[in-house]
PDB file of C-alpha atoms in Angstrom:
ATOM      1  CA  MET A  18      -0.054  -0.063   0.068  1.00 52.00           C
ATOM      2  CA  GLN A  19       2.723   2.421   0.924  1.00 51.00           C
ATOM      3  CA  VAL A  20       4.878   1.646  -2.134  1.00 46.00           C
ATOM      4  CA  SER A  21       1.731   2.156  -4.365  1.00 46.00           C
ATOM      5  CA  PHE A  22       1.191   5.512  -2.808  1.00 41.00           C
ATOM      6  CA  ILE A  23       4.820   6.515  -3.237  1.00 43.00           C
ATOM      7  CA  LYS A  24       4.705   5.518  -6.947  1.00 43.00           C
ATOM      8  CA  THR A  25       1.525   7.528  -7.405  1.00 40.00           C
ATOM      9  CA  ALA A  26       3.081  10.544  -5.759  1.00 39.00           C
ATOM     10  CA  ILE A  27       6.216  10.287  -7.909  1.00 41.00           C
ATOM     11  CA  ILE A  28       4.256  10.008 -11.210  1.00 41.00           C
ATOM     12  CA  THR A  29       1.909  12.856 -10.304  1.00 38.00           C
ATOM     13  CA  THR A  30       4.858  15.068  -9.344  1.00 37.00           C
ATOM     14  CA  GLY A  31       6.592  14.105 -12.629  1.00 41.00           C
ATOM     15  CA  LEU A  32       3.475  15.010 -14.580  1.00 35.00           C
ATOM     16  CA  ILE A  33       3.078  18.389 -12.834  1.00 34.00           C
ATOM     17  CA  PHE A  34       6.815  19.211 -13.457  1.00 36.00           C
ATOM     18  CA  SER A  35       6.768  17.970 -17.010  1.00 35.00           C
ATOM     19  CA  GLY A  36       3.655  20.146 -17.691  1.00 36.00           C
ATOM     20  CA  MET A  37       5.423  23.127 -16.213  1.00 35.00           C
ATOM     21  CA  GLY A  38       8.503  22.496 -18.476  1.00 34.00           C
ATOM     22  CA  THR A  39       6.435  22.338 -21.576  1.00 31.00           C
ATOM     23  CA  SER A  40       4.562  25.465 -20.717  1.00 32.00           C
ATOM     24  CA  ASN A  41       7.788  27.352 -19.969  1.00 38.00           C
ATOM     25  CA  ALA A  42       9.432  26.070 -23.123  1.00 37.00           C
ATOM     26  CA  ALA A  43       6.327  27.106 -25.199  1.00 39.00           C
ATOM     27  CA  GLU A  44       6.230  30.572 -23.537  1.00 49.00           C
ATOM     28  CA  SER A  45       9.974  31.226 -23.888  1.00 67.00           C
ATOM     29  CA  GLY A  46       9.754  31.882 -27.599  1.00 90.00           C
ATOM     30  CA  ILE A  47      12.176  34.612 -28.250  1.00 95.00           C
ATOM     31  CA  TYR A  48      13.958  34.325 -24.939  1.00 95.00           C
ATOM     32  CA  GLY A  49      17.261  32.361 -24.634  1.00 96.00           C
ATOM     33  CA  ASN A  50      20.630  32.088 -26.169  1.00 97.00           C
ATOM     34  CA  TRP A  51      20.968  32.352 -29.891  1.00 98.00           C
ATOM     35  CA  ILE A  52      23.838  31.996 -32.438  1.00 98.00           C
ATOM     36  CA  THR A  53      23.560  33.896 -35.779  1.00 98.00           C
ATOM     37  CA  GLU A  54      23.362  31.835 -39.018  1.00 98.00           C
ATOM     38  CA  ARG A  55      22.535  34.542 -41.515  1.00 98.00           C
ATOM     39  CA  ILE A  56      22.808  38.402 -41.541  1.00 98.00           C
ATOM     40  CA  GLN A  57      20.676  40.143 -44.299  1.00 97.00           C
ATOM     41  CA  GLY A  58      20.399  36.896 -46.063  1.00 96.00           C
ATOM     42  CA  HIS A  59      24.009  36.082 -46.131  1.00 97.00           C
ATOM     43  CA  LYS A  60      25.680  33.192 -44.218  1.00 97.00           C
ATOM     44  CA  VAL A  61      27.973  34.210 -41.357  1.00 97.00           C
ATOM     45  CA  HIS A  62      31.774  33.683 -41.539  1.00 94.00           C
ATOM     46  CA  ALA A  63      32.321  30.036 -40.361  1.00 90.00           C
ATOM     47  CA  LYS A  64      34.872  30.965 -37.806  1.00 91.00           C
ATOM     48  CA  VAL A  65      33.138  34.239 -36.466  1.00 94.00           C
ATOM     49  CA  GLN A  66      30.251  33.736 -33.918  1.00 96.00           C
ATOM     50  CA  SER A  67      27.741  36.453 -33.461  1.00 98.00           C
ATOM     51  CA  THR A  68      25.436  35.791 -30.533  1.00 98.00           C
ATOM     52  CA  LEU A  69      22.280  37.185 -29.036  1.00 98.00           C
ATOM     53  CA  ASP A  70      21.237  36.324 -25.490  1.00 98.00           C
ATOM     54  CA  ILE A  71      17.632  37.503 -24.621  1.00 97.00           C
ATOM     55  CA  ALA A  72      16.769  37.401 -20.956  1.00 97.00           C
ATOM     56  CA  GLN A  73      13.189  37.028 -19.508  1.00 95.00           C
ATOM     57  CA  ASP A  74      13.559  40.692 -18.227  1.00 95.00           C
ATOM     58  CA  SER A  75      14.271  41.741 -21.906  1.00 93.00           C
ATOM     59  CA  LYS A  76      17.901  42.567 -21.401  1.00 97.00           C
ATOM     60  CA  ILE A  77      20.116  41.540 -24.335  1.00 98.00           C
ATOM     61  CA  SER A  78      23.819  40.736 -24.560  1.00 98.00           C
ATOM     62  CA  GLY A  79      26.180  38.800 -26.602  1.00 98.00           C
ATOM     63  CA  SER A  80      28.956  39.279 -29.133  1.00 97.00           C
ATOM     64  CA  GLY A  81      28.766  40.729 -32.682  1.00 97.00           C
ATOM     65  CA  GLY A  82      31.573  38.671 -33.617  1.00 96.00           C
ATOM     66  CA  CYS A  83      34.366  40.843 -32.275  1.00 96.00           C
ATOM     67  CA  ASN A  84      32.803  43.140 -29.578  1.00 96.00           C
ATOM     68  CA  ARG A  85      30.683  42.275 -26.677  1.00 97.00           C
ATOM     69  CA  TYR A  86      27.522  44.261 -26.197  1.00 97.00           C
ATOM     70  CA  MET A  87      24.683  44.711 -23.854  1.00 98.00           C
ATOM     71  CA  GLY A  88      21.346  46.596 -23.830  1.00 97.00           C
ATOM     72  CA  GLY A  89      17.695  46.055 -23.818  1.00 96.00           C
ATOM     73  CA  MET A  90      14.805  45.057 -26.075  1.00 96.00           C
ATOM     74  CA  LYS A  91      11.169  45.946 -25.796  1.00 96.00           C
ATOM     75  CA  ILE A  92       9.075  42.914 -26.609  1.00 95.00           C
ATOM     76  CA  LYS A  93       5.370  42.991 -27.009  1.00 95.00           C
ATOM     77  CA  GLY A  94       3.865  39.990 -28.716  1.00 94.00           C
ATOM     78  CA  ASP A  95       5.684  39.599 -31.959  1.00 96.00           C
ATOM     79  CA  LYS A  96       6.944  43.211 -31.979  1.00 97.00           C
ATOM     80  CA  VAL A  97      10.216  44.191 -30.728  1.00 96.00           C
ATOM     81  CA  LYS A  98      12.463  47.279 -30.461  1.00 95.00           C
ATOM     82  CA  VAL A  99      16.048  47.137 -29.705  1.00 95.00           C
ATOM     83  CA  GLN A 100      17.125  49.721 -27.046  1.00 93.00           C
ATOM     84  CA  PRO A 101      20.338  51.581 -27.238  1.00 88.00           C
ATOM     85  CA  VAL A 102      23.183  49.068 -27.050  1.00 90.00           C
ATOM     86  CA  GLY A 103      26.598  49.572 -25.377  1.00 94.00           C
ATOM     87  CA  ALA A 104      29.516  47.712 -26.726  1.00 95.00           C
ATOM     88  CA  THR A 105      33.249  47.287 -26.266  1.00 96.00           C
ATOM     89  CA  LEU A 106      35.527  48.904 -28.814  1.00 95.00           C
ATOM     90  CA  MET A 107      38.095  46.215 -29.584  1.00 95.00           C
ATOM     91  CA  ALA A 108      39.943  45.927 -32.889  1.00 94.00           C
ATOM     92  CA  CYS A 109      39.801  42.536 -34.508  1.00 96.00           C
ATOM     93  CA  PRO A 110      40.879  40.991 -37.821  1.00 96.00           C
ATOM     94  CA  PRO A 111      38.877  42.210 -40.835  1.00 95.00           C
ATOM     95  CA  PRO A 112      36.442  39.195 -41.130  1.00 94.00           C
ATOM     96  CA  MET A 113      35.419  39.657 -37.455  1.00 96.00           C
ATOM     97  CA  MET A 114      35.120  43.467 -37.746  1.00 96.00           C
ATOM     98  CA  GLN A 115      32.959  43.179 -40.870  1.00 97.00           C
ATOM     99  CA  GLN A 116      30.608  40.597 -39.405  1.00 97.00           C
ATOM    100  CA  ASP A 117      30.439  42.551 -36.158  1.00 97.00           C
ATOM    101  CA  SER A 118      29.399  45.774 -38.018  1.00 96.00           C
ATOM    102  CA  LYS A 119      26.863  43.979 -40.139  1.00 97.00           C
ATOM    103  CA  PHE A 120      25.344  42.299 -37.096  1.00 97.00           C
ATOM    104  CA  HIS A 121      24.800  45.397 -35.144  1.00 96.00           C
ATOM    105  CA  ALA A 122      23.497  47.227 -38.193  1.00 96.00           C
ATOM    106  CA  ALA A 123      20.943  44.524 -38.727  1.00 97.00           C
ATOM    107  CA  LEU A 124      20.039  44.262 -35.042  1.00 96.00           C
ATOM    108  CA  ASN A 125      19.160  48.012 -35.105  1.00 95.00           C
ATOM    109  CA  LEU A 126      16.650  47.294 -37.952  1.00 97.00           C
ATOM    110  CA  VAL A 127      14.647  44.655 -36.069  1.00 97.00           C
ATOM    111  CA  THR A 128      10.862  45.459 -35.533  1.00 98.00           C
ATOM    112  CA  SER A 129       9.340  41.947 -35.160  1.00 98.00           C
ATOM    113  CA  TRP A 130      10.224  38.287 -34.778  1.00 97.00           C
ATOM    114  CA  LYS A 131       8.927  34.793 -35.519  1.00 97.00           C
ATOM    115  CA  LEU A 132       9.966  31.267 -34.939  1.00 97.00           C
ATOM    116  CA  SER A 133      10.290  29.016 -37.969  1.00 93.00           C
ATOM    117  CA  LYS A 134      11.740  25.495 -37.857  1.00 91.00           C
ATOM    118  CA  ASN A 135      13.422  26.215 -34.480  1.00 90.00           C
ATOM    119  CA  LYS A 136      15.055  29.252 -35.751  1.00 97.00           C
ATOM    120  CA  LEU A 137      14.512  32.803 -34.537  1.00 98.00           C
ATOM    121  CA  ILE A 138      13.835  35.117 -37.458  1.00 98.00           C
ATOM    122  CA  LEU A 139      14.284  38.800 -36.790  1.00 98.00           C
ATOM    123  CA  ILE A 140      12.455  41.011 -39.248  1.00 98.00           C
ATOM    124  CA  ASP A 141      12.562  44.598 -40.166  1.00 98.00           C
ATOM    125  CA  SER A 142       9.739  47.142 -40.812  1.00 98.00           C
ATOM    126  CA  LYS A 143       9.472  46.108 -44.527  1.00 97.00           C
ATOM    127  CA  ASN A 144       8.869  42.536 -43.422  1.00 97.00           C
ATOM    128  CA  ARG A 145      12.396  41.318 -44.590  1.00 98.00           C
ATOM    129  CA  GLU A 146      14.475  38.853 -42.659  1.00 98.00           C
ATOM    130  CA  VAL A 147      17.531  40.695 -41.220  1.00 98.00           C
ATOM    131  CA  LEU A 148      18.835  38.036 -38.822  1.00 98.00           C
ATOM    132  CA  ARG A 149      18.376  34.249 -38.705  1.00 98.00           C
ATOM    133  CA  LEU A 150      19.553  32.506 -35.493  1.00 98.00           C
ATOM    134  CA  LYS A 151      19.599  29.066 -34.012  1.00 97.00           C
ATOM    135  CA  ARG A 152      19.398  28.094 -30.323  1.00 96.00           C
ATOM    136  CA  ALA A 153      22.779  27.861 -28.713  1.00 94.00           C
TER     137      ALA A 153
END
């Protein structure tokens, strides 16, 4: 009798927590750590990683490929607005600097987002994809 009760309690607890995990994952959408695959439709340099970390409090941070940055993002439904971003001012080899510049320029164009095949697609005001990212 006691073993049966314990098994039932464990199964019930597992179902509660698994339901919570699914809900949180479904609600997370745009939030999380992302790695850039495309900037303005072009593949990123294979050895340069541009990242975007979006926290639940809408703070953003990451690396453009050379410089680290931090800032904020207003998120309301599928609409977003990147707040002023602060960044380091390091000099890097040309491929890194070029990607860094392109990443930040694209990030400043973002007005909305969507998920498509587990990719975060950041879109400009003309409904064009400016950044495509995958979960880190």
